[in-house]
Amino acid sequence: MVNGFGPTGIEGPFRKSCEATLRVMREHKETLLTRGQHKVNVPSAESVQLILKRLEGHIVSPEVYKHKFSCAPMSLEGQVAKLIDIASDERNLVQMYIGWAPFI
């Protein structure tokens, strides 16, 4: 999968784009949450809290941390690095839907 990102892999424009996107999302989290609430039918307070935690730099996922469901806030660069690691982990990739046909 990483080969599809070109000669620099995930270390070039892809990582910079992820960092820029997350930076904008963090800076405008109030706007995103207010606008997003109109798109979703009555979001639960719990789901809004999870979104806020993620935008504050927490990795909130029982799949990532089997024994704890949250971590200390990460720097923007650290959160992007961790999310890329999770997304490129072979244990996660083998669970993908076969119909996606990534081998083509």
C-alpha atoms as an extended CHARMM CRD file, in Angstrom:
* protein
*
       104  EXT
         1         1  MET       CA              0.0000000000        0.0000000000        0.0000000000  PROA      1               0.0000000000
         2         2  VAL       CA              2.7690000000        2.4200000000        0.8510000000  PROA      2               0.0000000000
         3         3  ASN       CA              4.2640000000        2.0430000000       -2.6390000000  PROA      3               0.0000000000
         4         4  GLY       CA              1.2000000000        3.8110000000       -4.0320000000  PROA      4               0.0000000000
         5         5  PHE       CA              2.3230000000        7.0480000000       -2.3740000000  PROA      5               0.0000000000
         6         6  GLY       CA              5.2640000000        7.4290000000       -4.7370000000  PROA      6               0.0000000000
         7         7  PRO       CA              9.0100000000        7.4680000000       -4.1460000000  PROA      7               0.0000000000
         8         8  THR       CA              8.7700000000        9.2160000000       -0.7660000000  PROA      8               0.0000000000
         9         9  GLY       CA              6.1530000000        6.7870000000        0.5510000000  PROA      9               0.0000000000
        10        10  ILE       CA              4.3010000000        8.1330000000        3.5590000000  PROA      10              0.0000000000
        11        11  GLU       CA              7.1340000000       10.5060000000        4.5050000000  PROA      11              0.0000000000
        12        12  GLY       CA              6.4950000000       13.0900000000        1.8140000000  PROA      12              0.0000000000
        13        13  PRO       CA              3.3930000000       14.9900000000        0.7820000000  PROA      13              0.0000000000
        14        14  PHE       CA              1.0620000000       12.3970000000        2.3380000000  PROA      14              0.0000000000
        15        15  ARG       CA              2.2840000000       12.9790000000        5.8990000000  PROA      15              0.0000000000
        16        16  LYS       CA              2.3620000000       16.7650000000        5.4180000000  PROA      16              0.0000000000
        17        17  SER       CA             -1.2160000000       16.6880000000        4.0820000000  PROA      17              0.0000000000
        18        18  CYS       CA             -2.3730000000       14.5930000000        7.0380000000  PROA      18              0.0000000000
        19        19  GLU       CA             -0.7270000000       16.9970000000        9.4760000000  PROA      19              0.0000000000
        20        20  ALA       CA             -2.2260000000       20.0480000000        7.7430000000  PROA      20              0.0000000000
        21        21  THR       CA             -5.6890000000       18.4750000000        7.7080000000  PROA      21              0.0000000000
        22        22  LEU       CA             -5.5400000000       17.5120000000       11.3800000000  PROA      22              0.0000000000
        23        23  ARG       CA             -4.2190000000       20.9850000000       12.2770000000  PROA      23              0.0000000000
        24        24  VAL       CA             -7.2150000000       22.6370000000       10.5640000000  PROA      24              0.0000000000
        25        25  MET       CA             -9.6220000000       20.1930000000       12.2130000000  PROA      25              0.0000000000
        26        26  ARG       CA             -8.1460000000       20.9240000000       15.6450000000  PROA      26              0.0000000000
        27        27  GLU       CA             -8.2790000000       24.6880000000       15.0860000000  PROA      27              0.0000000000
        28        28  HSD       CA            -11.9170000000       24.5700000000       13.9740000000  PROA      28              0.0000000000
        29        29  LYS       CA            -13.2550000000       21.7360000000       16.1290000000  PROA      29              0.0000000000
        30        30  GLU       CA            -16.1460000000       23.8100000000       17.5060000000  PROA      30              0.0000000000
        31        31  THR       CA            -17.3350000000       24.6170000000       13.9900000000  PROA      31              0.0000000000
        32        32  LEU       CA            -16.9570000000       21.0090000000       12.8780000000  PROA      32              0.0000000000
        33        33  LEU       CA            -18.9460000000       19.7130000000       15.8280000000  PROA      33              0.0000000000
        34        34  THR       CA            -21.7370000000       22.2660000000       15.3820000000  PROA      34              0.0000000000
        35        35  ARG       CA            -22.0320000000       21.6550000000       11.6530000000  PROA      35              0.0000000000
        36        36  GLY       CA            -21.7010000000       17.8970000000       12.0940000000  PROA      36              0.0000000000
        37        37  GLN       CA            -24.5720000000       17.7430000000       14.5560000000  PROA      37              0.0000000000
        38        38  HSD       CA            -26.9650000000       18.8940000000       11.8390000000  PROA      38              0.0000000000
        39        39  LYS       CA            -25.8410000000       16.0630000000        9.5520000000  PROA      39              0.0000000000
        40        40  VAL       CA            -26.3240000000       13.3080000000       12.1180000000  PROA      40              0.0000000000
        41        41  ASN       CA            -29.6520000000       12.5350000000       13.7140000000  PROA      41              0.0000000000
        42        42  VAL       CA            -29.2490000000       13.4850000000       17.3800000000  PROA      42              0.0000000000
        43        43  PRO       CA            -25.6290000000       12.5180000000       18.0640000000  PROA      43              0.0000000000
        44        44  SER       CA            -25.1630000000       11.0680000000       21.4980000000  PROA      44              0.0000000000
        45        45  ALA       CA            -23.1380000000       12.9740000000       24.0550000000  PROA      45              0.0000000000
        46        46  GLU       CA            -20.7620000000       10.0120000000       24.1580000000  PROA      46              0.0000000000
        47        47  SER       CA            -20.0140000000       10.1710000000       20.4280000000  PROA      47              0.0000000000
        48        48  VAL       CA            -19.4060000000       13.9320000000       20.6360000000  PROA      48              0.0000000000
        49        49  GLN       CA            -16.9980000000       13.3480000000       23.5460000000  PROA      49              0.0000000000
        50        50  LEU       CA            -15.1150000000       10.7100000000       21.5200000000  PROA      50              0.0000000000
        51        51  ILE       CA            -14.7620000000       13.1310000000       18.6190000000  PROA      51              0.0000000000
        52        52  LEU       CA            -13.4960000000       15.8640000000       20.9540000000  PROA      52              0.0000000000
        53        53  LYS       CA            -10.9730000000       13.4880000000       22.5360000000  PROA      53              0.0000000000
        54        54  ARG       CA             -9.6520000000       12.5360000000       19.1000000000  PROA      54              0.0000000000
        55        55  LEU       CA             -9.3410000000       16.1810000000       18.0650000000  PROA      55              0.0000000000
        56        56  GLU       CA             -7.4550000000       16.9140000000       21.2980000000  PROA      56              0.0000000000
        57        57  GLY       CA             -4.8180000000       14.3320000000       20.3770000000  PROA      57              0.0000000000
        58        58  HSD       CA             -6.0820000000       11.1540000000       22.0180000000  PROA      58              0.0000000000
        59        59  ILE       CA             -6.1740000000        7.8220000000       20.2280000000  PROA      59              0.0000000000
        60        60  VAL       CA             -9.5050000000        6.4620000000       21.4500000000  PROA      60              0.0000000000
        61        61  SER       CA            -10.0120000000        2.9280000000       20.2180000000  PROA      61              0.0000000000
        62        62  PRO       CA            -10.2910000000       -0.4080000000       22.0060000000  PROA      62              0.0000000000
        63        63  GLU       CA             -8.7210000000       -2.0620000000       18.9370000000  PROA      63              0.0000000000
        64        64  VAL       CA             -5.5600000000       -0.0050000000       19.3570000000  PROA      64              0.0000000000
        65        65  TYR       CA             -5.2020000000       -0.1890000000       23.1060000000  PROA      65              0.0000000000
        66        66  LYS       CA             -6.5430000000       -3.5470000000       24.2770000000  PROA      66              0.0000000000
        67        67  HSD       CA             -6.1360000000       -2.7710000000       27.9630000000  PROA      67              0.0000000000
        68        68  LYS       CA             -6.8820000000        0.9300000000       28.0150000000  PROA      68              0.0000000000
        69        69  PHE       CA             -9.2590000000        2.9560000000       25.9230000000  PROA      69              0.0000000000
        70        70  SER       CA             -7.4870000000        6.2890000000       25.9610000000  PROA      70              0.0000000000
        71        71  CYS       CA             -4.0150000000        7.7290000000       26.1410000000  PROA      71              0.0000000000
        72        72  ALA       CA             -2.4560000000       11.0310000000       27.0570000000  PROA      72              0.0000000000
        73        73  PRO       CA             -2.8990000000       13.7520000000       24.4290000000  PROA      73              0.0000000000
        74        74  MET       CA             -0.3730000000       13.4820000000       21.6200000000  PROA      74              0.0000000000
        75        75  SER       CA              1.2660000000       16.1980000000       19.6070000000  PROA      75              0.0000000000
        76        76  LEU       CA             -0.1890000000       16.7240000000       16.1670000000  PROA      76              0.0000000000
        77        77  GLU       CA              2.8020000000       15.0470000000       14.5210000000  PROA      77              0.0000000000
        78        78  GLY       CA              2.7030000000       12.1900000000       17.0290000000  PROA      78              0.0000000000
        79        79  GLN       CA             -0.9930000000       11.5640000000       16.4440000000  PROA      79              0.0000000000
        80        80  VAL       CA             -0.5230000000       11.5060000000       12.6620000000  PROA      80              0.0000000000
        81        81  ALA       CA              2.4320000000        9.1150000000       13.0090000000  PROA      81              0.0000000000
        82        82  LYS       CA              0.4350000000        6.7870000000       15.2690000000  PROA      82              0.0000000000
        83        83  LEU       CA             -2.6020000000        6.8050000000       12.9680000000  PROA      83              0.0000000000
        84        84  ILE       CA             -0.3970000000        6.0260000000        9.9550000000  PROA      84              0.0000000000
        85        85  ASP       CA              1.2130000000        3.1680000000       11.9210000000  PROA      85              0.0000000000
        86        86  ILE       CA             -2.2290000000        1.7770000000       12.7820000000  PROA      86              0.0000000000
        87        87  ALA       CA             -3.4710000000        2.1360000000        9.2060000000  PROA      87              0.0000000000
        88        88  SER       CA             -0.4160000000        0.3890000000        7.7460000000  PROA      88              0.0000000000
        89        89  ASP       CA             -0.2340000000       -2.3890000000       10.3560000000  PROA      89              0.0000000000
        90        90  GLU       CA             -0.4530000000       -5.7720000000        8.6170000000  PROA      90              0.0000000000
        91        91  ARG       CA             -2.7050000000       -7.1260000000       11.3890000000  PROA      91              0.0000000000
        92        92  ASN       CA             -5.2790000000       -4.5030000000       10.4570000000  PROA      92              0.0000000000
        93        93  LEU       CA             -4.7930000000       -4.7980000000        6.7110000000  PROA      93              0.0000000000
        94        94  VAL       CA             -5.4980000000       -8.5400000000        6.6570000000  PROA      94              0.0000000000
        95        95  GLN       CA             -8.9420000000       -7.8490000000        8.1270000000  PROA      95              0.0000000000
        96        96  MET       CA            -10.0050000000       -5.6550000000        5.2040000000  PROA      96              0.0000000000
        97        97  TYR       CA            -12.9760000000       -6.6070000000        3.0640000000  PROA      97              0.0000000000
        98        98  ILE       CA            -11.7420000000       -8.8560000000        0.2450000000  PROA      98              0.0000000000
        99        99  GLY       CA            -14.1370000000       -7.1970000000       -2.2150000000  PROA      99              0.0000000000
       100       100  TRP       CA            -12.0280000000       -4.0450000000       -2.0190000000  PROA      100             0.0000000000
       101       101  ALA       CA             -9.4870000000       -5.9810000000       -4.1310000000  PROA      101             0.0000000000
       102       102  PRO       CA             -6.3090000000       -4.1000000000       -3.1220000000  PROA      102             0.0000000000
       103       103  PHE       CA             -4.2370000000       -6.6140000000       -5.0760000000  PROA      103             0.0000000000
       104       104  ILE       CA             -5.5060000000       -5.3020000000       -8.4390000000  PROA      104             0.0000000000
